[in-house]
XYZ file of C-alpha atoms in Angstrom:
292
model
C 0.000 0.000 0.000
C 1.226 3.784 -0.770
C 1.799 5.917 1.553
C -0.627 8.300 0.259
C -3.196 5.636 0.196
C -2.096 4.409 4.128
C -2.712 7.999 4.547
C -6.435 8.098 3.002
C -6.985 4.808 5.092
C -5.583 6.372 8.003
C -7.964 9.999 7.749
C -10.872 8.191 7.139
C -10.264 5.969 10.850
C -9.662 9.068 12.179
C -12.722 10.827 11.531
C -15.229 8.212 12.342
C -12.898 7.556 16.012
C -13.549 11.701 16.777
C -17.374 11.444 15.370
C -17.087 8.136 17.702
C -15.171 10.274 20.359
C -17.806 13.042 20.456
C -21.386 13.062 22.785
C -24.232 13.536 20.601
C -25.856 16.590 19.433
C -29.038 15.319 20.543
C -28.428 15.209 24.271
C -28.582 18.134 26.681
C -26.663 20.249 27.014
C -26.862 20.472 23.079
C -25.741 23.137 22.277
C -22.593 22.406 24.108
C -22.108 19.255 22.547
C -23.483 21.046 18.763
C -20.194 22.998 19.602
C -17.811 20.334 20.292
C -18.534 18.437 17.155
C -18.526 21.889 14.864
C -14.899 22.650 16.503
C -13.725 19.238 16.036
C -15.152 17.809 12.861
C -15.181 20.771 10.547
C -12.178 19.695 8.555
C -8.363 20.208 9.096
C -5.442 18.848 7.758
C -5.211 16.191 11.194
C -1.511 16.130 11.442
C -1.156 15.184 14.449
C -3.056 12.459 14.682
C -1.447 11.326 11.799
C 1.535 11.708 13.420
C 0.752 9.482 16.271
C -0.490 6.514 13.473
C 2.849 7.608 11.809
C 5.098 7.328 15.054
C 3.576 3.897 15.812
C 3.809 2.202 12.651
C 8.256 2.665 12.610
C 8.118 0.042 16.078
C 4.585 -2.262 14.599
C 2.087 -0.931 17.240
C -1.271 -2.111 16.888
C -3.444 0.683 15.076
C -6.247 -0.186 17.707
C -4.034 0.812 20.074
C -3.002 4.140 18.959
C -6.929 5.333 18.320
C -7.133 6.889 21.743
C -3.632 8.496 21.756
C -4.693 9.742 18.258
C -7.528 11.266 19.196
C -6.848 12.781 22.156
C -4.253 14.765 20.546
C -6.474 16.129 18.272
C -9.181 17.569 20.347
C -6.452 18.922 22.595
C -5.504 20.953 19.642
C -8.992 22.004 18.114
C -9.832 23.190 21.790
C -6.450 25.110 21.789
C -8.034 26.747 18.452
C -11.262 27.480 19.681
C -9.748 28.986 22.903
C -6.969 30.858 20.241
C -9.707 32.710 18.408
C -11.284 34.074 21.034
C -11.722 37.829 21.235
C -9.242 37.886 24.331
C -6.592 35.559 22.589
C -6.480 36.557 18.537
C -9.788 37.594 18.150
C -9.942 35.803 14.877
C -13.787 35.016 13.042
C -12.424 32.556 10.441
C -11.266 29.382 11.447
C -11.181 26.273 8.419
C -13.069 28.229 6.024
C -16.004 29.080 8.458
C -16.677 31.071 11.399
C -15.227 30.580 14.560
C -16.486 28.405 17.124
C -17.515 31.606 19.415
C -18.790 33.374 16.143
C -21.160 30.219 15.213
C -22.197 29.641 19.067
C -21.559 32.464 21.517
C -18.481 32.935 23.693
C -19.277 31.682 26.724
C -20.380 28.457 25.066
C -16.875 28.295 23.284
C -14.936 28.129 26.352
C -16.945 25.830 27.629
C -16.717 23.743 24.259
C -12.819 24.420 24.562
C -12.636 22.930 28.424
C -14.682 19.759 27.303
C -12.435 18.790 24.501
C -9.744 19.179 26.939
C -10.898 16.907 29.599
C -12.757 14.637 26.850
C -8.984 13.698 25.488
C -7.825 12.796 28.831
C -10.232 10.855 29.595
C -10.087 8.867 26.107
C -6.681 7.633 27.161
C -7.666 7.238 30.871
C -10.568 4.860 29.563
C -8.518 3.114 26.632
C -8.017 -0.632 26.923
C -4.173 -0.134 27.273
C -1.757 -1.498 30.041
C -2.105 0.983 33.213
C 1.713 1.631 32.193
C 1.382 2.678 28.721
C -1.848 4.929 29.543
C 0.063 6.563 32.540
C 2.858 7.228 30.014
C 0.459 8.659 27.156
C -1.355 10.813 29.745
C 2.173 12.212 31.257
C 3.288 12.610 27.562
C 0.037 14.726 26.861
C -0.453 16.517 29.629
C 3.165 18.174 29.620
C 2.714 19.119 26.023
C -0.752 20.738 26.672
C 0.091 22.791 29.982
C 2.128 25.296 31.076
C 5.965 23.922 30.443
C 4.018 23.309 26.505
C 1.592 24.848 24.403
C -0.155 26.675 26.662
C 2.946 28.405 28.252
C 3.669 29.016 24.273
C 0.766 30.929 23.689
C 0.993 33.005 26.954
C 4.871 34.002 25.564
C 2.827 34.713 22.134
C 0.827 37.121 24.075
C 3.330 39.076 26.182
C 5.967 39.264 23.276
C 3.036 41.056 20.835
C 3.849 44.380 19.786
C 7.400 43.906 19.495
C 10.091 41.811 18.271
C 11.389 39.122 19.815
C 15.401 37.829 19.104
C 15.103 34.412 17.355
C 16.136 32.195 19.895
C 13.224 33.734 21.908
C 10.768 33.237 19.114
C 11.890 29.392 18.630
C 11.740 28.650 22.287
C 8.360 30.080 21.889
C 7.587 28.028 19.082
C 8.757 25.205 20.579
C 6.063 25.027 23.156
C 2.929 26.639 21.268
C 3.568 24.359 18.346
C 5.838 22.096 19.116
C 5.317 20.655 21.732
C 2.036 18.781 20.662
C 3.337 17.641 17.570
C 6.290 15.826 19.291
C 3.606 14.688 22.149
C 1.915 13.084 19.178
C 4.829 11.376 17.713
C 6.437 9.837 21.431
C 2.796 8.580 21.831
C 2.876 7.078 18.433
C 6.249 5.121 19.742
C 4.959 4.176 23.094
C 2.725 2.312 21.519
C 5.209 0.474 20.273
C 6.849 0.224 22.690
C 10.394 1.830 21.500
C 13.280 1.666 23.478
C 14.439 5.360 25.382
C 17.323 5.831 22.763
C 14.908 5.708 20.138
C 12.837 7.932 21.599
C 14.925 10.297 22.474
C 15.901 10.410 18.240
C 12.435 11.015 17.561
C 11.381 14.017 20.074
C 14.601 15.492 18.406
C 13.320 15.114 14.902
C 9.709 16.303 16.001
C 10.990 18.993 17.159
C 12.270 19.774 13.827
C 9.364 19.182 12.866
C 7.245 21.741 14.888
C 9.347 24.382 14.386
C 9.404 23.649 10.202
C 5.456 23.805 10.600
C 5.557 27.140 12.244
C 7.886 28.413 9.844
C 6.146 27.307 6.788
C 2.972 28.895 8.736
C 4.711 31.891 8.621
C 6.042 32.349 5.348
C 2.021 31.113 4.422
C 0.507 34.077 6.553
C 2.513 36.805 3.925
C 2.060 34.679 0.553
C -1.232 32.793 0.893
C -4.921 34.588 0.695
C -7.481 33.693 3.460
C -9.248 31.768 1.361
C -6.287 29.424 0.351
C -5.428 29.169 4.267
C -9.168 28.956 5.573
C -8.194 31.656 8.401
C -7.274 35.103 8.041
C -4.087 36.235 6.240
C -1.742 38.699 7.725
C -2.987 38.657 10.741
C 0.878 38.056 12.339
C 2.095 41.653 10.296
C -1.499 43.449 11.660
C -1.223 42.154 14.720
C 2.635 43.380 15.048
C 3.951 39.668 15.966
C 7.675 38.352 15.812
C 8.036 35.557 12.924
C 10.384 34.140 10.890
C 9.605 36.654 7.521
C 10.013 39.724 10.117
C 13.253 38.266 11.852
C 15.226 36.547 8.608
C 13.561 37.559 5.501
C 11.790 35.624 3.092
C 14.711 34.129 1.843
C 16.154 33.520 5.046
C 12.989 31.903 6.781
C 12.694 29.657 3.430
C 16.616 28.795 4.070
C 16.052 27.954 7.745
C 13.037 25.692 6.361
C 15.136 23.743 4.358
C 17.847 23.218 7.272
C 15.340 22.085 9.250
C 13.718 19.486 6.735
C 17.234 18.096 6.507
C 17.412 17.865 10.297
C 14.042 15.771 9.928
C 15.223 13.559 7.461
C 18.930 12.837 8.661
C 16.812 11.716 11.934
C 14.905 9.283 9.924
C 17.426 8.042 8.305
C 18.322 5.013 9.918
C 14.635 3.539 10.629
C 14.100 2.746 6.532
C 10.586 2.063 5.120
C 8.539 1.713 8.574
C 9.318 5.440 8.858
C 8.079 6.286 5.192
C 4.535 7.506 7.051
C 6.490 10.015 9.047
C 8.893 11.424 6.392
C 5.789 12.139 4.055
C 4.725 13.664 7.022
C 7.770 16.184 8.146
C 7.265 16.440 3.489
C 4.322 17.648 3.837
C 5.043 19.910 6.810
C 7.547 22.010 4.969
C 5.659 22.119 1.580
C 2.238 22.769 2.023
C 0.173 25.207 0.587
C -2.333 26.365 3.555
């Protein structure tokens, strides 16, 4: 099987586990649960979840094992969104081609939509039939990447460095934990699951972190050449906004230089794990090439 067809396979698994995932619209309190489901299964490109199939699949875990890891990383991440485009964080309306969670609901029920999703992916790992061990490790894994020392503390450094420039060391560190740290959550889950040795993972936090940071550079280099409509969310809202990125800090040329450096940094990682990491490299591909 290609990978692009693995990949088709795998997004199709994914969205009937979050539709699976999700209470029903029917039951009180509805329009709580109406909000869930529109912040959660109104598209997206679900990288990380992919990631966490992609992670597992280099050490032969079981797919049925890495459903609840998968998902859980994704609703962590569309309630970080729904929380980010509130009028207090970005104050953003379009979110995947459509209005905003608090701009289809109300604001109060957003937050309220965003703290569900939250303790909804927890709980999908809590309740997974896993070894105690590995769900122990998933949750520690997860909840470190979602708090304060991850992408939470990311976004509150977002926050308190707009309206000026930051040095790039700054801006990666801050990267590193908005961004980052959920995408290499996803991929050390992925390898729990499979039980890899600490060396091993240890290699691949190093490459997801590459990883991370090529997303958020490719983001930003997509917030000055892509049109709202191409990225589904507002363009040049970083420039209007007065926000450190990579365009601001190297140049065009030199954030699409530090791209490439980091895409080799990916694939150098990868390099000794041959075809079971194919998933992963298409992946960190995709990552640094696509087009919203």
């Amino acid at each position: 099987m290609t990978v692009e067809a693995t990949f088709a396979r795998w997004r199709d698994r994914i969205e009937s586990q979050l539709d699976a995932s999700l209470p029903s619209p029917s039951d009180a309190p509805r329009g709580l649960h109406q909000a869930m489901r529109y912040a959660v299964l109104g598209g997206g490109k679900r990288m990380r979840p992919l990631l966490v199939y992609a992670g597992g699949r280099i050490f032969g875990a079981d797919e049925n094992a890495l459903d609840a890891p998968a998902m859980a990383v994704e609703l962590i991440h569309a309630y970080s969104l729904v929380h980010d485009d509130l009028p207090a964080m970005d104050d953003d309306a379009l979110r995947r081609g459509r209005p905003t969670t608090h701009i289809a609901f109300d604001e109060a029920t957003a937050i309220l939509a965003g703290d569900a999703l939250q303790t909804c992916a927890f709980g999908l790992i809590a309740d997974a039939p896993l070894p105690a061990s590995l769900r122990v490790a998933c949750l520690q894994t997860l909840a470190h990447a979602s708090g304060a020392a991850g992408m939470c503390g990311g976004q509150a450094l977002d926050i308190d460095a707009t309206g000026h420039q930051q040095p790039l060391q700054d801006l990666e560190r801050m990267h590193a934990l908005k961004t980052g740290a959920l995408i290499r959550a996803a991929v050390r889950m992925g390898a729990l699951c499979g039980q890899a040795p600490a060396a091993d993972l240890a290699t691949l936090d190093t490459v997801a972190s590459a990883l991370g940071l090529a997303f958020q550079v490719r983001d930003d280099i997509l917030d000055v050449e892509a049109s709202s409509e191409q990225l589904g969310k507002t363009a040049g809202k970083d420039e209007a906004q007065a926000k450190s990125t990579f365009p601001a800090l190297l140049g065009m040329d030199g954030a699409k230089a530090h791209l490439r450096t980091l895409s080799e940094q990916m694939f150098d990682g990868l390099a000794g794990y041959g075809e079971p990491a194919d998933a992963l490299r298409a992946l960190a591909k995709l990552a640094v090439e696509r087009d919203h």
